Tab-separated table of C-alpha atoms in Angstrom:
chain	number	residue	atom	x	y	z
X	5	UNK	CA	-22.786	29.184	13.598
X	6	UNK	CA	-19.056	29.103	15.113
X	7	UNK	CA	-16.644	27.858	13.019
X	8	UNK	CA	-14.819	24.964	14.678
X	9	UNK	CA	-11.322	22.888	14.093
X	10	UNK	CA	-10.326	22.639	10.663
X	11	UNK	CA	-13.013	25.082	9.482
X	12	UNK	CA	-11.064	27.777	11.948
X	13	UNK	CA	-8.057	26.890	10.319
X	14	UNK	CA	-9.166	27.395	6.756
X	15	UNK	CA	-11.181	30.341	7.633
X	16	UNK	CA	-7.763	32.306	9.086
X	17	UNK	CA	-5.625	31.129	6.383
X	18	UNK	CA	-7.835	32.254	3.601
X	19	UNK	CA	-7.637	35.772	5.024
X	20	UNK	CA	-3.867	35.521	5.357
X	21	UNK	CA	-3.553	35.335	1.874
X	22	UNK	CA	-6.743	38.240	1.269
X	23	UNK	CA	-4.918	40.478	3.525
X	24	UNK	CA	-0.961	39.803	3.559
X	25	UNK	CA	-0.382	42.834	5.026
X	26	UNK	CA	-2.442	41.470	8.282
X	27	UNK	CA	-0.693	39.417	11.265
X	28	UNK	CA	-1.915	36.075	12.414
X	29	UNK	CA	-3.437	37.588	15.676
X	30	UNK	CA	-4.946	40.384	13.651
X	31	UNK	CA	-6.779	37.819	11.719
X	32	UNK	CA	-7.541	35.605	14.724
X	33	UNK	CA	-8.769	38.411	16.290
X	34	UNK	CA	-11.067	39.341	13.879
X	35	UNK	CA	-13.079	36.034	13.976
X	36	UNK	CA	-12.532	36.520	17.675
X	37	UNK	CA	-10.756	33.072	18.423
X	38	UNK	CA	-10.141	32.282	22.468
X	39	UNK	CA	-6.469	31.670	22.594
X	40	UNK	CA	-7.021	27.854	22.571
X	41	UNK	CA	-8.643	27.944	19.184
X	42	UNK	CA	-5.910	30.614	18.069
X	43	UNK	CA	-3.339	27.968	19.333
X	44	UNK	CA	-4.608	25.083	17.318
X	45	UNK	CA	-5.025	27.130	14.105
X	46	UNK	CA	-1.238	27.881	14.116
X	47	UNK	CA	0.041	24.642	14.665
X	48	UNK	CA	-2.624	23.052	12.157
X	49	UNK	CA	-1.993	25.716	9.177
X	50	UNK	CA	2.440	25.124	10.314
X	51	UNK	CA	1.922	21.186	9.819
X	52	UNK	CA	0.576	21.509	6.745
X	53	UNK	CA	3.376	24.124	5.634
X	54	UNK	CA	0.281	26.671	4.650
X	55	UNK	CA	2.618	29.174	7.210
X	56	UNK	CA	5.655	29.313	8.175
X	57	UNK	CA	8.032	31.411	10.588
X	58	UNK	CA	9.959	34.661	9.767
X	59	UNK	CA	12.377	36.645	11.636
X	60	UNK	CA	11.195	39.740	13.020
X	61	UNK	CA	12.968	42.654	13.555
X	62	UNK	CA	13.666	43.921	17.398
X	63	UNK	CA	13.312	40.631	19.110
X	64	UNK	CA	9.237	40.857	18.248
X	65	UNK	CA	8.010	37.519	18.127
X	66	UNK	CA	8.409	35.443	14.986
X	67	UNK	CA	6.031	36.217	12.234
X	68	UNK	CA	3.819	33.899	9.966
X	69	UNK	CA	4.519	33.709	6.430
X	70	UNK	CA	1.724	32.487	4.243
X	71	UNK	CA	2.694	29.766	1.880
X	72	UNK	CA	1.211	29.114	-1.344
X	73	UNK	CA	-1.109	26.305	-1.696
X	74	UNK	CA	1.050	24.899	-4.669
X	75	UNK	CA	4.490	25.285	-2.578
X	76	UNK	CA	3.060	23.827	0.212
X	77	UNK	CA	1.307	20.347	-1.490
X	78	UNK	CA	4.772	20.005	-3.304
X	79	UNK	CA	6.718	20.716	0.277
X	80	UNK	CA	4.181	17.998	1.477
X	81	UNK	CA	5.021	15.195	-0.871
X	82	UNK	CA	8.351	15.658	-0.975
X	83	UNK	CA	8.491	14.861	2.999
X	84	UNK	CA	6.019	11.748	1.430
X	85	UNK	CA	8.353	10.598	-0.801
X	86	UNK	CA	11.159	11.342	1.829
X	87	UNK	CA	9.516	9.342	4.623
X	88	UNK	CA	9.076	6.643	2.055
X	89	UNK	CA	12.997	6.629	1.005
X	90	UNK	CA	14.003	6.434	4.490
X	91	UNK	CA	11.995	3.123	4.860
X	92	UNK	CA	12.842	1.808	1.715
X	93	UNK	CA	16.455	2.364	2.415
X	94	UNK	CA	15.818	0.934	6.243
X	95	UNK	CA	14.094	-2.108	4.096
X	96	UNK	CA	17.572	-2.792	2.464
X	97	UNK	CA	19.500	-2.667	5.625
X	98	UNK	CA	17.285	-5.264	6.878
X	99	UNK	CA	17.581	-7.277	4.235
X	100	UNK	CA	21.207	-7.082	3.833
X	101	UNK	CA	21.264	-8.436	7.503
X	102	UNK	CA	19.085	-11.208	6.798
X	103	UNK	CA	21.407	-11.901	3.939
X	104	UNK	CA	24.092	-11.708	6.408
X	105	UNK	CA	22.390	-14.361	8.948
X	106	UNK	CA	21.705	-16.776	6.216
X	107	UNK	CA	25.363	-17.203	4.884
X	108	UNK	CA	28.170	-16.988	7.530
X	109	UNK	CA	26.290	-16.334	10.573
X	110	UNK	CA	24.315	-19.896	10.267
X	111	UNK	CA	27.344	-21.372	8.816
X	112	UNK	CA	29.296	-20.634	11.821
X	113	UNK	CA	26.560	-22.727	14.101
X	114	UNK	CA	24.121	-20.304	15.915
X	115	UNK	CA	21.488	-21.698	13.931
X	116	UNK	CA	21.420	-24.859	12.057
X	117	UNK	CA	21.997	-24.211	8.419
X	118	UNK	CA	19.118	-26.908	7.359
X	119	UNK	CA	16.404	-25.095	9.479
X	120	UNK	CA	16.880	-21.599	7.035
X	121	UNK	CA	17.829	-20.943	3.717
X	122	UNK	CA	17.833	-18.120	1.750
X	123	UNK	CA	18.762	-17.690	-1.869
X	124	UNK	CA	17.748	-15.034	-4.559
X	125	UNK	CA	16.972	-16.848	-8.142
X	126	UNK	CA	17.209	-14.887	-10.934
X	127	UNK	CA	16.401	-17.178	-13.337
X	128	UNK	CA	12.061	-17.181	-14.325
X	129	UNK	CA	12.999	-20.759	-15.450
X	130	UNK	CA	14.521	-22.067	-12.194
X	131	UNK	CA	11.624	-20.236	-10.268
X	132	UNK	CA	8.969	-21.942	-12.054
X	133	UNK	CA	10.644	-25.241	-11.210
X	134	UNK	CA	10.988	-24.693	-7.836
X	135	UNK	CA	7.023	-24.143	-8.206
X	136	UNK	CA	6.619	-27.178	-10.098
X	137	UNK	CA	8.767	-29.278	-7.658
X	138	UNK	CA	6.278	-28.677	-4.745
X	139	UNK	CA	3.719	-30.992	-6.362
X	140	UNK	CA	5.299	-34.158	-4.802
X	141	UNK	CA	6.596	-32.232	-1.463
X	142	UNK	CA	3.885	-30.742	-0.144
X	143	UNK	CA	2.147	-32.315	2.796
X	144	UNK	CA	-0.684	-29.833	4.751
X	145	UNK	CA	-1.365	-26.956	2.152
X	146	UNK	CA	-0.347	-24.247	0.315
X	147	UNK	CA	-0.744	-20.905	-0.654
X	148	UNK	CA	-0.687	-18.687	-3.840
X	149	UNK	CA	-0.611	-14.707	-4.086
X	150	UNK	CA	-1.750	-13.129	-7.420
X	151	UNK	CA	-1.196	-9.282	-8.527
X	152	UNK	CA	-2.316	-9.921	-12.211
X	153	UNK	CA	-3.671	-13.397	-14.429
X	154	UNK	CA	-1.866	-16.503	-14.733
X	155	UNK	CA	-0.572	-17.378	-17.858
X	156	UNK	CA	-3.247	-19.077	-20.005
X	157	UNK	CA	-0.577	-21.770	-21.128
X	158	UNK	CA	-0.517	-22.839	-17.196
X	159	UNK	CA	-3.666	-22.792	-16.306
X	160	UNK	CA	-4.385	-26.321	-17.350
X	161	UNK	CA	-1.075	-27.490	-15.117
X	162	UNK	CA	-2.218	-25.435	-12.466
X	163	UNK	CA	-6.053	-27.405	-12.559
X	164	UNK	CA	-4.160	-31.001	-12.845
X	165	UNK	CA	-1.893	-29.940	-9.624
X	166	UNK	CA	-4.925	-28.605	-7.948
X	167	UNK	CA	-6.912	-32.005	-8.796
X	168	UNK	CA	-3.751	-34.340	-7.314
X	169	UNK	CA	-3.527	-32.044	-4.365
X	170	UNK	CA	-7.460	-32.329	-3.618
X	171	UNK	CA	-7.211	-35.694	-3.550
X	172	UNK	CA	-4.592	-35.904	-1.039
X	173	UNK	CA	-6.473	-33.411	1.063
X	174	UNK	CA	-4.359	-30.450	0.939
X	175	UNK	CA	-5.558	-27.077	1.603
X	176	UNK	CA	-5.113	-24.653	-1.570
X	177	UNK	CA	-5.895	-21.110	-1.506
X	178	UNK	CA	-5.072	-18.585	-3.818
X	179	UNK	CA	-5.607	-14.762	-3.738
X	180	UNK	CA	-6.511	-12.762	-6.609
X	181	UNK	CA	-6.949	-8.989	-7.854
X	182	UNK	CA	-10.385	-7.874	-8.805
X	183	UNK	CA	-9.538	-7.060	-11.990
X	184	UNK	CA	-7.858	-10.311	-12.667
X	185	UNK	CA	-11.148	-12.106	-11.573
X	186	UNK	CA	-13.255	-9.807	-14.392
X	187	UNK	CA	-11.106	-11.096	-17.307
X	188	UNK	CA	-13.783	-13.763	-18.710
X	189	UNK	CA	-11.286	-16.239	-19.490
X	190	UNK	CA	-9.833	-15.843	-15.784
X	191	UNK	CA	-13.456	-15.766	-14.621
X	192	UNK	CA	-13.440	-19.536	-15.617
X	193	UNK	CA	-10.323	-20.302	-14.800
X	194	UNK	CA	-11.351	-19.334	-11.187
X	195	UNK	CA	-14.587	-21.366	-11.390
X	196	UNK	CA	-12.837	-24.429	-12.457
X	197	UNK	CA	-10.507	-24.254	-9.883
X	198	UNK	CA	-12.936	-23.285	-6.971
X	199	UNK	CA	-15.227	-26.622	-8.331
X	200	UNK	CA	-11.951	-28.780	-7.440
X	201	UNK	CA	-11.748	-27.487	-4.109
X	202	UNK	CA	-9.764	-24.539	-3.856
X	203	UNK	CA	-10.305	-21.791	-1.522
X	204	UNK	CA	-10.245	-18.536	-3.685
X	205	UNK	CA	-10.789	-14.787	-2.601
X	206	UNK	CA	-10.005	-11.677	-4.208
X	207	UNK	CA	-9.048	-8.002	-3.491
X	208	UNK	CA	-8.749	-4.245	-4.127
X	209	UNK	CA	-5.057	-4.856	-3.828
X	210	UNK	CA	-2.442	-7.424	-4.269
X	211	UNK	CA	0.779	-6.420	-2.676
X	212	UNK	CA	3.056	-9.043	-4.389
X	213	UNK	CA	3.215	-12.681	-5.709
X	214	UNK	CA	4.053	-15.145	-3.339
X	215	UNK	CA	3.719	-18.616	-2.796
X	216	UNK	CA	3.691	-20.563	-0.186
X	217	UNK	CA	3.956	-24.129	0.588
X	218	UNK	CA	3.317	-25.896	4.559
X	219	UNK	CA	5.651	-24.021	6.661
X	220	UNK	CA	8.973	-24.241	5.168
X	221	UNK	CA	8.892	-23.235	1.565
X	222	UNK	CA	8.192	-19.122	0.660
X	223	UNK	CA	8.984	-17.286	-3.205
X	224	UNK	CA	8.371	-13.854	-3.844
X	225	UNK	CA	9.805	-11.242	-5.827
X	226	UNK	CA	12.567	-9.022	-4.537
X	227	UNK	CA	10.803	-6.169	-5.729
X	228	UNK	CA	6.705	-6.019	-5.303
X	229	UNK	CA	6.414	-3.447	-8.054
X	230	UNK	CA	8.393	-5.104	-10.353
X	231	UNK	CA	6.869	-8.952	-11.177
X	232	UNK	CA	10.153	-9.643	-13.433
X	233	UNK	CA	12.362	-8.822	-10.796
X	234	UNK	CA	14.630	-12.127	-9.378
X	235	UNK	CA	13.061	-13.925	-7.253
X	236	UNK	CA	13.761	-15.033	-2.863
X	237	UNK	CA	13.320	-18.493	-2.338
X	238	UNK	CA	13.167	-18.964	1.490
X	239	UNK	CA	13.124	-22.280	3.310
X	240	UNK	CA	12.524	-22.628	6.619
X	241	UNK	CA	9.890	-21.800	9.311
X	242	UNK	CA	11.705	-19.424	10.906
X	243	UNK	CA	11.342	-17.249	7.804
X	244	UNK	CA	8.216	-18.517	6.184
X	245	UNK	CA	5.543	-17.963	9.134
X	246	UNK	CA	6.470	-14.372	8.818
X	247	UNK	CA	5.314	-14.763	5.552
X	248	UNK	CA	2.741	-16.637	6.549
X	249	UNK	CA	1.684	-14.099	8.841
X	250	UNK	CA	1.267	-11.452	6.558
X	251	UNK	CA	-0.482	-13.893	3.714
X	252	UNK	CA	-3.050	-14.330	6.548
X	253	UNK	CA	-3.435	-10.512	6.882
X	254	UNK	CA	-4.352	-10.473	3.183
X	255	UNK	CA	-6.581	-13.035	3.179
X	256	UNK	CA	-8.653	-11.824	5.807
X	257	UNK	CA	-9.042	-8.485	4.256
X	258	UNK	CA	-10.423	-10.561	0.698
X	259	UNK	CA	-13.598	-11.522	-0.076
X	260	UNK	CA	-14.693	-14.776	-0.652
X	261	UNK	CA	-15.061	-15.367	-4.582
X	262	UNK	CA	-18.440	-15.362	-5.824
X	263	UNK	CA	-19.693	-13.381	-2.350
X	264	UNK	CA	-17.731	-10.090	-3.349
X	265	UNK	CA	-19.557	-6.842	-2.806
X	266	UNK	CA	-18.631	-3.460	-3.768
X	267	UNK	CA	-15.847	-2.393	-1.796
X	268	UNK	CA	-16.161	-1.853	1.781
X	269	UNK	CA	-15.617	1.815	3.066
X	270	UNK	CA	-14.256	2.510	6.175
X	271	UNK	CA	-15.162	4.964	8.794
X	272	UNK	CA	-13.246	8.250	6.842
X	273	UNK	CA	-16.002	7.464	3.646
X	274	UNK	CA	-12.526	6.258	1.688
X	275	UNK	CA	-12.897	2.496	-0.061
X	276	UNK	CA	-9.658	0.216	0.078
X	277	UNK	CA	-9.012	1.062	-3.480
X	278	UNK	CA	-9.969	5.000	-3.125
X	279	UNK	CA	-7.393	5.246	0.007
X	280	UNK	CA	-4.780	3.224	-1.535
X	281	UNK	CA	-4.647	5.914	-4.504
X	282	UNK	CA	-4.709	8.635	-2.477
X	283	UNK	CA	-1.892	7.769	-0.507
X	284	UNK	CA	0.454	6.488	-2.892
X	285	UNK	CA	-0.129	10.065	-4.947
X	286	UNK	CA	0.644	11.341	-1.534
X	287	UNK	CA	3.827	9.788	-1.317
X	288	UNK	CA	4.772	11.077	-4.771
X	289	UNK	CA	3.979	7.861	-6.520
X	290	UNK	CA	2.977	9.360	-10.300
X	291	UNK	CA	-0.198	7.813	-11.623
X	292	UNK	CA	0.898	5.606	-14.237
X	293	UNK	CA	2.762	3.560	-11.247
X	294	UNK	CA	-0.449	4.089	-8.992
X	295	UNK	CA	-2.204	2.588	-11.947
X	296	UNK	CA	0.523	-0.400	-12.390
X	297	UNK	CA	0.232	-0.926	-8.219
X	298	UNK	CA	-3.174	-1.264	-8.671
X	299	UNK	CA	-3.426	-3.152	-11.642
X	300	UNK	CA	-6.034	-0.791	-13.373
X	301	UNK	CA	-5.652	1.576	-16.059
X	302	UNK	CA	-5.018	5.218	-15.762
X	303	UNK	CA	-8.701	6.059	-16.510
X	304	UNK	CA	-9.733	4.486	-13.707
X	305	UNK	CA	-7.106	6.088	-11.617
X	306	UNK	CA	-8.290	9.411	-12.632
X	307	UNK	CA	-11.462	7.803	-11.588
X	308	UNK	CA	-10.475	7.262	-8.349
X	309	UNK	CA	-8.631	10.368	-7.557
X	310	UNK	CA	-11.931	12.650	-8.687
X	311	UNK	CA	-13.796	9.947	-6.297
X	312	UNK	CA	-11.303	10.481	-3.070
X	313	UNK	CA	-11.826	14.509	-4.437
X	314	UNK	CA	-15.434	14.249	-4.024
X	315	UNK	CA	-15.476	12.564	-1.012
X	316	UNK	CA	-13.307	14.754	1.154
X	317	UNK	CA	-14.987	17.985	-0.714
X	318	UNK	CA	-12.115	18.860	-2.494
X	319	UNK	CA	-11.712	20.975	-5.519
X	320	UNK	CA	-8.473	19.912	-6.546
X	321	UNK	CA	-5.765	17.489	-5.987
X	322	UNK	CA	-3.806	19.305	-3.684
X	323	UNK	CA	-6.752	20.103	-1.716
X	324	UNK	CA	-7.759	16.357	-1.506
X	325	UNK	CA	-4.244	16.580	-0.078
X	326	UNK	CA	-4.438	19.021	2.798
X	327	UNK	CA	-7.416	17.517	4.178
X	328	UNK	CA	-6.022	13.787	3.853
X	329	UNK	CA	-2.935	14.951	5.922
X	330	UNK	CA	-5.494	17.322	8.167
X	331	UNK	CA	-7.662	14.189	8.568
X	332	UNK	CA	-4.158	12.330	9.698
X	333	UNK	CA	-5.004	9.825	6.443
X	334	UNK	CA	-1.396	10.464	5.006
X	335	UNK	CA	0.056	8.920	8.121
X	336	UNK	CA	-1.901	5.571	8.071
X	337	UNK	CA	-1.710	1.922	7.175
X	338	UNK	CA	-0.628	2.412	3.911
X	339	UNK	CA	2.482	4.783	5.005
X	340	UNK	CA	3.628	1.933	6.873
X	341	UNK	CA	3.510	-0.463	4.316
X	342	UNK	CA	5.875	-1.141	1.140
X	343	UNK	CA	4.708	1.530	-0.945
């Protein structure tokens, strides 16, 4: 049978390396590919820096170097982790303006100064206030992100605020990682609070910890990976739908708690959890902060990665790698996230 696509590709590139001595069109030649085929080999084997072009002498046209797998996966990454710093560092720009709008821009009178505020706490103390003060202000519902579980000195405060807001009838719904939700005495912290009323799901993966209160009252941290980090307090709906916006996004993607099933996998055979491994290894990410991200422990990240291996038919790591970035799964959802 033919070889076809990615199979051509392969097929020409591990005969590059058997034969160095051999051109690209001697090779392609010898498995006879039209010049459509040949075509699509080079560029696929060039994008995934497996060749890559040499001078030739007498204005001949430019040769093919073959790359070593090795080189190539840590050429790969590093334009990862590149990709990922130039985001990052367009991240800070934006926030820098935002930072910008809320002080003298608002103060000057192109937008009201009551209708947003924006002010970075770093205090854990004055942050768990400002939770504690929504108790009496909030009047539709409100919202709560988890990445890990809540401290079992609040718990009880957290069932007594749920309780007072039930019987108000305000919406509650909190988000939760797997993991946190197999910690028994989580578990019954979760069933207590979904017997008051509140809506509960849980997920592969928490981005950060927010909270949310109507439409005018957002905290999270300024850095996701970092829970410690100081704290944005944003009032204001111009700001907090945003937020709201991507909470919903979340939400959706969770599953009801007490309905979960084993992770969904999507069409490439990848779970939420597999994919989100392999492209944060991708990106350069090294696998005790995968494992942090994630909130599992390394074991299970090796877990994973030898599970994303198997499913793509990979022998290694870096071959996981080439076919992610063959399959285009390197340049998906999780690339334009905050990785």
């Amino acid at each position: 049978m033919p070889r076809v696509g990615g199979d051509q590709a392969l097929a020409v590139y591990q005969e590059l390396r058997i034969r160095p001595d051999a051109t690209f069109d001697e090779v392609a030649d010898r498995f006879e590919l039209s010049a459509e085929d040949r075509e699509r080999c080079r560029e696929e084997l060039a994008a995934l820096g497996l060749t890559e072009s040499t001078e030739a002498a007498h204005g001949a046209p430019p040769a093919r170097a073959v790359v070593d797998p090795d080189v190539a996966l840590l050429r790969l990454l590093r334009r990862e982790r590149d990709r990922l710093q130039e985001r990052l560092a367009a991240t800070s720009r934006a926030h820098t303006a935002l930072e910008a709008l809320a002080g003298p821009f608002l103060q000057a009178g192109a937008t009201p100064r009551a209708e947003i505020e924006v002010e970075i706490v770093d205090s854990p103390e004055r942050a768990r206030r400002s939770v504690a003060d929504l108790t009496d202000s909030v009047r539709t519902a409100a919202h709560f992100m988890h990445t890990g579980s809540v401290r079992r000195e609040e718990t009880n405060g957290e069932l007594a605020r749920d309780r007072l807001w039930a019987d108000r009838g305000i919406r509650i719904r909190a988000m939760y990682s797997r993991r946190a939700g197999s910690v028994p005495e989580m578990a019954q912290h979760l069933e207590e609070r979904a017997a008051v009323g509140v809506e509960i799901r849980l997920s592969s993966v928490i981005p950060m910890n927010m909270v949310l209160a109507d439409d005018n009252f957002a905290m999270l941290p300024t850095d996701p990976f970092d829970p410690s980090s100081p704290s944005i307090l944003a009032r204001g709906s111009g700001l907090v739908r945003s937020y709201l916006a991507l909470y919903e996004y979340c939400w959706t993607a969770a599953a009801p708690y007490g309905q979960e099933a084993p992770a969904e996998k999507d069409g490439d055979g990848l779970s939420e959890q597999q994919r989100a491994a392999l492209l944060m290894l991708a990106s350069g990410i090294k696998d005790e902060q995968i494992a942090r991200n994630l909130g599992v422990s390394l074991r299970t990240v090796s877990r994973l990665l030898s599970e994303v291996m198997q499913e793509l038919g990979a022998a290694s790591r870096f071959e996981a790698g080439v076919k992610a970035a063959r399959l285009g799964l390197l340049d998906s959802e999780w690339n334009d996230r905050a990785l």
